[in-house]
Short mmCIF file of C-alpha atoms in Angstrom, two decimals:
data_model
loop_
_atom_site.label_atom_id
_atom_site.label_comp_id
_atom_site.label_asym_id
_atom_site.label_seq_id
_atom_site.Cartn_x
_atom_site.Cartn_y
_atom_site.Cartn_z
CA UNK A 22 -4.46 -31.23 -7.08
CA UNK A 23 -2.86 -28.85 -5.24
CA UNK A 24 0.29 -27.43 -5.61
CA UNK A 25 2.27 -27.77 -1.97
CA UNK A 26 5.62 -26.99 -1.70
CA UNK A 27 7.50 -29.95 0.99
CA UNK A 28 10.86 -29.75 2.25
CA UNK A 29 11.58 -33.67 4.22
CA UNK A 30 11.78 -33.91 7.20
CA UNK A 31 10.84 -30.62 7.61
CA UNK A 32 7.35 -28.94 7.88
CA UNK A 33 6.61 -26.70 5.46
CA UNK A 34 6.08 -23.28 5.66
CA UNK A 35 1.84 -22.06 5.96
CA UNK A 36 0.36 -19.57 5.14
CA UNK A 37 -2.09 -16.33 7.05
CA UNK A 38 -4.39 -14.18 5.09
CA UNK A 39 -4.98 -11.25 7.32
CA UNK A 40 -7.92 -8.92 6.11
CA UNK A 41 -10.69 -10.40 3.55
CA UNK A 42 -11.59 -7.33 1.54
CA UNK A 43 -11.16 -6.23 -2.60
CA UNK A 44 -7.73 -6.93 -3.01
CA UNK A 45 -7.38 -9.83 0.94
CA UNK A 46 -10.38 -11.48 -2.10
CA UNK A 47 -8.33 -11.36 -5.10
CA UNK A 48 -5.59 -12.66 -3.45
CA UNK A 49 -6.94 -15.95 -3.12
CA UNK A 50 -8.76 -15.93 -6.57
CA UNK A 51 -5.26 -15.12 -7.11
CA UNK A 52 -3.74 -17.57 -5.10
CA UNK A 53 -5.78 -20.63 -6.88
CA UNK A 54 -5.25 -19.28 -10.03
CA UNK A 55 -1.25 -19.95 -9.47
CA UNK A 56 -1.79 -23.49 -8.27
CA UNK A 57 -3.45 -24.24 -11.43
CA UNK A 58 -0.75 -23.24 -14.09
CA UNK A 59 1.28 -24.96 -11.25
CA UNK A 60 2.94 -22.87 -9.59
CA UNK A 61 4.03 -24.10 -5.70
CA UNK A 62 2.78 -22.12 -2.95
CA UNK A 63 1.46 -23.31 0.77
CA UNK A 64 -0.52 -24.33 1.54
CA UNK A 65 -3.67 -21.20 3.84
CA UNK A 66 -3.37 -21.97 7.89
CA UNK A 67 -6.31 -19.38 8.50
CA UNK A 68 -7.94 -16.50 7.11
CA UNK A 69 -9.05 -14.17 8.76
CA UNK A 70 -10.82 -11.07 9.05
CA UNK A 71 -12.22 -8.81 12.08
CA UNK A 72 -15.44 -11.00 12.32
CA UNK A 73 -13.40 -14.05 13.43
CA UNK A 74 -10.87 -16.69 11.52
CA UNK A 75 -11.84 -20.00 9.75
CA UNK A 76 -9.40 -23.02 9.09
CA UNK A 77 -7.08 -22.88 5.79
CA UNK A 78 -7.93 -26.31 4.64
CA UNK A 79 -11.24 -27.38 2.27
CA UNK A 80 -12.82 -24.74 -0.02
CA UNK A 81 -11.19 -21.21 -0.31
CA UNK A 82 -14.09 -19.07 -1.60
CA UNK A 83 -16.22 -20.78 1.13
CA UNK A 84 -13.62 -19.82 4.05
CA UNK A 85 -14.54 -16.20 3.07
CA UNK A 86 -18.81 -16.35 2.65
CA UNK A 87 -17.97 -17.72 5.84
CA UNK A 88 -16.63 -14.82 7.83
CA UNK A 89 -18.51 -12.30 5.46
CA UNK A 90 -21.61 -13.10 6.84
CA UNK A 91 -19.83 -13.56 9.94
CA UNK A 92 -21.10 -10.83 13.13
CA UNK A 93 -19.66 -8.28 14.35
CA UNK A 94 -16.35 -8.98 17.08
CA UNK A 95 -13.98 -6.24 18.70
CA UNK A 96 -12.00 -8.53 18.90
CA UNK A 97 -8.98 -7.04 16.03
CA UNK A 98 -5.92 -9.95 16.06
CA UNK A 99 -7.40 -13.06 16.42
CA UNK A 100 -6.30 -15.32 18.98
CA UNK A 101 -3.79 -17.74 16.74
CA UNK A 102 -1.96 -14.66 15.66
CA UNK A 103 -1.61 -13.39 19.51
CA UNK A 104 -0.60 -17.09 20.88
CA UNK A 105 2.48 -19.15 19.80
CA UNK A 106 0.16 -20.88 16.86
CA UNK A 107 2.93 -18.92 14.13
CA UNK A 108 6.13 -21.46 13.56
CA UNK A 109 9.58 -19.58 12.65
CA UNK A 110 9.02 -20.02 8.49
CA UNK A 111 5.86 -19.14 7.85
CA UNK A 112 4.53 -16.14 6.73
CA UNK A 113 1.56 -14.03 7.60
CA UNK A 114 -0.05 -11.81 4.39
CA UNK A 115 -1.64 -8.44 5.49
CA UNK A 116 -3.68 -7.87 3.48
CA UNK A 117 -4.58 -5.40 6.42
CA UNK A 118 -4.68 -0.98 6.86
CA UNK A 119 -5.17 -2.45 10.52
CA UNK A 120 -2.41 -0.65 13.21
CA UNK A 121 -2.93 -3.45 16.05
CA UNK A 122 -2.20 -5.51 13.71
CA UNK A 123 1.17 -3.95 12.22
CA UNK A 124 1.99 -3.30 15.83
CA UNK A 125 2.73 -6.91 14.68
CA UNK A 126 4.94 -7.37 12.77
CA UNK A 127 8.30 -7.26 14.42
CA UNK A 128 6.42 -9.22 17.03
CA UNK A 129 6.32 -11.89 14.59
CA UNK A 130 9.26 -10.92 12.59
CA UNK A 131 11.48 -11.12 15.47
CA UNK A 132 9.76 -15.64 16.72
CA UNK A 133 11.04 -16.19 12.17
CA UNK A 134 7.99 -16.07 11.27
CA UNK A 135 8.01 -13.90 7.65
CA UNK A 136 5.38 -10.92 6.97
CA UNK A 137 4.62 -9.96 3.59
CA UNK A 138 2.27 -7.25 4.03
CA UNK A 139 0.27 -4.04 1.82
CA UNK A 140 -0.17 -2.71 5.13
CA UNK A 141 1.04 0.88 5.07
CA UNK A 142 1.66 1.63 8.94
CA UNK A 143 4.15 -0.52 9.32
CA UNK A 144 6.94 0.54 7.63
CA UNK A 145 5.29 4.06 6.71
CA UNK A 146 4.45 5.47 10.74
CA UNK A 147 6.43 6.12 13.58
CA UNK A 148 10.09 5.93 12.51
CA UNK A 149 10.17 3.67 15.97
CA UNK A 150 8.71 1.29 14.41
CA UNK A 151 9.81 1.07 11.24
CA UNK A 152 13.05 0.46 13.33
CA UNK A 153 12.16 -1.75 15.38
CA UNK A 154 10.49 -3.63 12.18
CA UNK A 155 14.58 -3.86 10.26
CA UNK A 156 15.88 -4.50 13.76
CA UNK A 157 13.85 -7.75 14.13
CA UNK A 158 13.87 -8.88 10.60
CA UNK A 159 17.63 -9.45 10.97
CA UNK A 160 17.35 -11.00 14.98
CA UNK A 161 14.10 -13.14 13.64
CA UNK A 162 16.54 -14.04 10.55
CA UNK A 163 13.07 -13.06 8.38
CA UNK A 164 12.05 -11.22 5.33
CA UNK A 165 8.90 -8.31 5.04
CA UNK A 166 8.75 -8.30 2.22
CA UNK A 167 6.76 -4.45 1.36
CA UNK A 168 6.47 -4.63 -2.76
CA UNK A 169 2.34 -3.23 -2.23
CA UNK A 170 2.56 -0.61 0.51
CA UNK A 171 3.55 1.63 -2.61
CA UNK A 172 3.40 1.07 -5.52
CA UNK A 173 1.45 -1.38 -5.76
CA UNK A 174 4.14 -3.42 -6.94
CA UNK A 175 5.77 -1.89 -8.87
CA UNK A 176 10.09 -1.48 -8.95
CA UNK A 177 9.67 1.54 -6.57
CA UNK A 178 11.08 0.00 -3.26
CA UNK A 179 13.68 -2.14 -4.86
CA UNK A 180 14.73 -0.42 -7.46
CA UNK A 181 15.89 2.68 -4.70
CA UNK A 182 17.20 0.18 -2.26
CA UNK A 183 19.45 -1.54 -5.34
CA UNK A 184 20.58 1.90 -5.88
CA UNK A 185 21.76 2.41 -2.25
CA UNK A 186 23.33 -0.95 -2.14
CA UNK A 187 25.55 -0.28 -5.08
CA UNK A 188 26.30 3.03 -3.74
CA UNK A 189 23.66 6.08 -4.76
CA UNK A 190 22.95 8.96 -2.80
CA UNK A 191 18.84 9.38 -3.86
CA UNK A 192 20.08 13.24 -4.36
CA UNK A 193 15.69 13.36 -4.53
CA UNK A 194 12.45 11.59 -4.98
CA UNK A 195 8.91 12.85 -6.53
CA UNK A 196 5.63 11.68 -7.03
CA UNK A 197 2.40 11.02 -7.75
CA UNK A 198 2.48 7.89 -5.17
CA UNK A 199 -2.01 7.12 -5.16
CA UNK A 200 -3.64 5.43 -7.79
CA UNK A 201 -6.89 6.96 -7.01
CA UNK A 202 -5.93 10.51 -6.51
CA UNK A 203 -3.86 10.28 -9.74
CA UNK A 204 -7.16 9.08 -11.68
CA UNK A 205 -8.87 11.94 -9.86
CA UNK A 206 -6.75 14.60 -11.89
CA UNK A 207 -6.78 12.36 -14.69
CA UNK A 208 -10.17 12.53 -14.51
CA UNK A 209 -11.29 16.33 -13.98
CA UNK A 210 -11.78 18.36 -17.16
CA UNK A 211 -13.96 21.14 -15.42
CA UNK A 212 -16.94 20.25 -17.13
CA UNK A 213 -17.36 16.90 -14.80
CA UNK A 214 -17.41 18.20 -10.67
CA UNK A 215 -14.66 17.04 -8.48
CA UNK A 216 -17.75 14.92 -6.46
CA UNK A 217 -18.38 13.58 -9.66
CA UNK A 218 -15.03 11.74 -9.64
CA UNK A 219 -14.59 10.81 -6.19
CA UNK A 220 -17.36 9.15 -6.06
CA UNK A 221 -16.83 7.48 -9.58
CA UNK A 222 -13.58 6.90 -8.13
CA UNK A 223 -15.00 5.18 -4.53
CA UNK A 224 -17.41 2.69 -7.19
CA UNK A 225 -14.37 1.42 -8.81
CA UNK A 226 -12.71 0.98 -6.09
CA UNK A 227 -10.12 2.83 -6.03
CA UNK A 228 -10.62 4.88 -2.65
CA UNK A 229 -10.91 3.40 0.80
CA UNK A 230 -14.72 3.30 0.59
CA UNK A 231 -14.39 6.69 3.01
CA UNK A 232 -12.16 9.46 0.64
CA UNK A 233 -11.14 11.53 3.67
CA UNK A 234 -8.37 9.35 3.82
CA UNK A 235 -7.28 9.61 0.27
CA UNK A 236 -7.86 13.88 -0.34
CA UNK A 237 -7.27 13.66 2.80
CA UNK A 238 -2.99 13.64 1.66
CA UNK A 239 -2.07 10.95 5.28
CA UNK A 240 -1.74 7.79 2.69
CA UNK A 241 0.86 9.78 0.68
CA UNK A 242 2.60 10.54 3.31
CA UNK A 243 2.66 6.90 4.35
CA UNK A 244 4.41 5.88 0.66
CA UNK A 245 7.11 8.75 0.89
CA UNK A 246 7.36 7.98 4.80
CA UNK A 247 7.69 4.75 2.92
CA UNK A 248 10.31 5.66 0.08
CA UNK A 249 12.23 7.67 2.18
CA UNK A 250 13.50 5.61 4.75
CA UNK A 251 14.01 2.84 1.63
CA UNK A 252 16.40 5.25 0.40
CA UNK A 253 18.13 6.12 4.03
CA UNK A 254 16.55 8.59 4.96
CA UNK A 255 14.85 8.54 8.77
CA UNK A 256 12.37 10.64 8.21
CA UNK A 257 10.07 11.65 10.91
CA UNK A 258 5.85 11.35 10.40
CA UNK A 259 5.87 15.22 11.73
CA UNK A 260 8.88 16.18 8.64
CA UNK A 261 6.30 15.61 6.28
CA UNK A 262 4.29 19.13 5.08
CA UNK A 263 1.30 17.32 3.89
CA UNK A 264 -1.81 19.65 2.18
CA UNK A 265 -5.76 17.96 2.83
CA UNK A 266 -7.83 18.90 -0.21
CA UNK A 267 -10.85 18.06 2.44
CA UNK A 268 -13.09 21.56 3.79
CA UNK A 269 -13.06 21.20 7.42
CA UNK A 270 -16.60 20.98 7.17
CA UNK A 271 -16.61 17.19 5.03
CA UNK A 272 -13.62 16.85 7.92
CA UNK A 273 -14.93 16.66 10.90
CA UNK A 274 -18.16 14.96 9.73
CA UNK A 275 -19.74 11.40 10.35
CA UNK A 276 -19.37 8.96 7.80
CA UNK A 277 -24.02 8.65 6.69
CA UNK A 278 -22.41 13.09 6.30
CA UNK A 279 -19.87 12.31 3.80
CA UNK A 280 -21.11 11.60 0.31
CA UNK A 281 -23.46 14.76 0.62
CA UNK A 282 -20.65 17.24 2.17
CA UNK A 283 -18.17 15.71 -1.09
CA UNK A 284 -19.61 18.67 -2.90
CA UNK A 285 -18.18 21.51 -0.45
CA UNK A 286 -15.35 19.24 -2.80
CA UNK A 287 -16.49 21.46 -6.02
CA UNK A 288 -15.86 24.80 -5.83
CA UNK A 289 -12.28 25.21 -4.07
CA UNK A 290 -10.79 22.52 -6.77
CA UNK A 291 -12.57 24.12 -9.67
CA UNK A 292 -11.13 27.38 -8.44
CA UNK A 293 -6.89 25.16 -8.47
CA UNK A 294 -8.12 23.74 -11.73
CA UNK A 295 -8.64 27.11 -13.58
CA UNK A 296 -5.49 28.37 -12.52
CA UNK A 297 -3.24 25.64 -13.56
CA UNK A 298 -4.70 26.01 -16.27
CA UNK A 299 -4.21 29.58 -17.62
CA UNK A 300 -0.32 29.10 -17.27
CA UNK A 301 -0.45 26.29 -19.41
CA UNK A 302 -0.37 23.56 -15.72
CA UNK A 303 -2.07 20.23 -15.17
CA UNK A 304 -2.99 19.32 -11.44
CA UNK A 305 -0.91 16.52 -9.40
CA UNK A 306 -0.74 15.97 -6.25
CA UNK A 307 2.78 14.81 -5.66
CA UNK A 308 5.14 13.11 -2.76
CA UNK A 309 8.35 14.79 -2.03
CA UNK A 310 11.67 14.40 -0.43
CA UNK A 311 15.27 15.61 -1.18
CA UNK A 312 17.63 17.63 1.08
CA UNK A 313 15.14 20.54 1.79
CA UNK A 314 12.54 18.58 2.88
CA UNK A 315 9.45 16.20 2.45
CA UNK A 316 6.20 18.03 1.22
CA UNK A 317 2.64 15.78 0.29
CA UNK A 318 0.49 18.77 -1.21
CA UNK A 319 -1.68 19.40 -4.14
CA UNK A 320 1.10 20.60 -7.63
CA UNK A 321 0.36 22.97 -10.98
CA UNK A 322 2.54 21.32 -12.75
CA UNK A 323 4.10 22.44 -16.13
CA UNK A 324 2.62 20.07 -19.01
CA UNK A 325 6.57 18.73 -19.78
CA UNK A 326 6.39 17.16 -16.15
CA UNK A 327 7.50 14.40 -15.85
CA UNK A 328 5.38 13.27 -13.51
CA UNK A 329 1.86 14.68 -15.73
CA UNK A 330 2.34 11.57 -18.31
CA UNK A 331 0.40 9.29 -17.89
CA UNK A 332 -2.80 7.83 -17.25
CA UNK A 333 -6.11 6.51 -15.32
CA UNK A 334 -5.15 5.35 -11.67
CA UNK A 335 -0.99 5.90 -12.90
CA UNK A 336 1.61 6.29 -9.85
CA UNK A 337 4.39 8.19 -11.65
CA UNK A 338 8.00 8.83 -9.83
CA UNK A 339 10.90 10.89 -10.54
CA UNK A 340 13.90 9.64 -9.09
CA UNK A 341 17.16 11.86 -9.04
CA UNK A 342 20.29 9.54 -7.40
CA UNK A 343 24.19 10.38 -8.67
CA UNK A 344 24.00 8.10 -11.21
CA UNK A 345 20.40 9.47 -12.36
CA UNK A 346 21.53 13.12 -11.96
CA UNK A 347 20.42 14.62 -15.63
CA UNK A 348 18.02 13.15 -15.75
CA UNK A 349 15.53 10.88 -13.06
CA UNK A 350 14.67 7.44 -13.72
CA UNK A 351 10.84 7.49 -14.06
CA UNK A 352 8.65 4.42 -12.75
CA UNK A 353 4.86 3.82 -14.41
CA UNK A 354 2.41 2.17 -13.83
CA UNK A 355 -0.67 1.46 -12.37
CA UNK A 356 -0.83 1.81 -8.07
CA UNK A 357 -4.42 1.49 -7.48
CA UNK A 358 -6.65 -2.06 -7.86
CA UNK A 359 -6.91 -5.59 -6.11
CA UNK A 360 -5.61 -7.30 -8.88
CA UNK A 361 -2.58 -5.70 -8.82
CA UNK A 362 -1.86 -5.36 -4.70
CA UNK A 363 -2.72 -9.10 -4.91
CA UNK A 364 0.36 -10.11 -7.02
CA UNK A 365 2.44 -8.23 -5.31
CA UNK A 366 1.82 -9.89 -2.22
CA UNK A 367 1.96 -13.23 -3.38
CA UNK A 368 4.96 -12.52 -5.20
CA UNK A 369 6.85 -11.06 -2.30
CA UNK A 370 4.82 -14.33 -0.79
CA UNK A 371 7.26 -16.66 -3.41
CA UNK A 372 10.57 -14.87 -2.63
CA UNK A 373 10.46 -15.63 0.56
CA UNK A 374 10.61 -19.41 -0.57
CA UNK A 375 13.53 -21.88 -0.51
CA UNK A 376 14.81 -20.80 -3.74
CA UNK A 377 14.04 -17.94 -4.52
CA UNK A 378 15.57 -14.67 -4.73
CA UNK A 379 15.49 -13.20 -1.20
CA UNK A 380 13.67 -10.23 0.12
CA UNK A 381 16.26 -7.70 1.40
CA UNK A 382 15.02 -7.41 5.67
#
């Protein structure tokens, strides 16, 4: 029997899932496994993507299949999300990468609707938008669960916020923040062209369908902005210097041309690899902020550097603060993958529910 929360005479909170790609599908699968174990979860009222919407009653996997098979629809935000169908206490799960959906976060929060998200365009885009989200959460007495936006649920944001709440000043944060780029530079050994590593990562689902999104450094910029703002540093988008790995010919290519032009990555990155090895160093794509500024770039790091450990898609982040001045707090773990991201989203859903540890707004 499905485990659904009942709150006496008060209507139980409902779930609304936006996004039915790999993360959304993994979330539905984990939701059903948790239910089977007796974990009490709210019922789905809606599941939607850019093609349409299905009611949450009935077989969830059948609903996902219907949405995937539906014809394309120009409407990005489903009608129920634009109207007043959502009530205070309901929970929206944003498993998209849509700017149009991220624009709705503050509106939902102000109405008392909780938002749980893997979408980095809420707190990782314009600073005014991030500030509006925080203010709306306070006004609406709603929670904003964003642990899936950085580190796929690793305790990065939670640790930073706990340090700040404890009075620590954050001196610096630096890390390998992209699971896809971590995989690429763990795999790239000079024997296989970098372009082949990119194709392998894409086929494994570690990169976006268009790998230029990962290789441009924009994804890492957004994550760095989220971390900095959690640490109390109000960085603007333009404050972060970003080194893109994408040559101009590839950057300007159409979607259909991307795969054929991935080979343009090979020569410059092979040169960077040889130069790093000549110095006994390793290549890592690093995001960092401190008192001097913020940057996202490919770096040649000494083999003993704190960010050179890990394997596969591991994120590895070093936090220097008052209490971690001499030796940083290191947080490491898988930073990409639908299953860990889905688990982080449902962790945040559970944290919203009455009687559980609450989320910071």
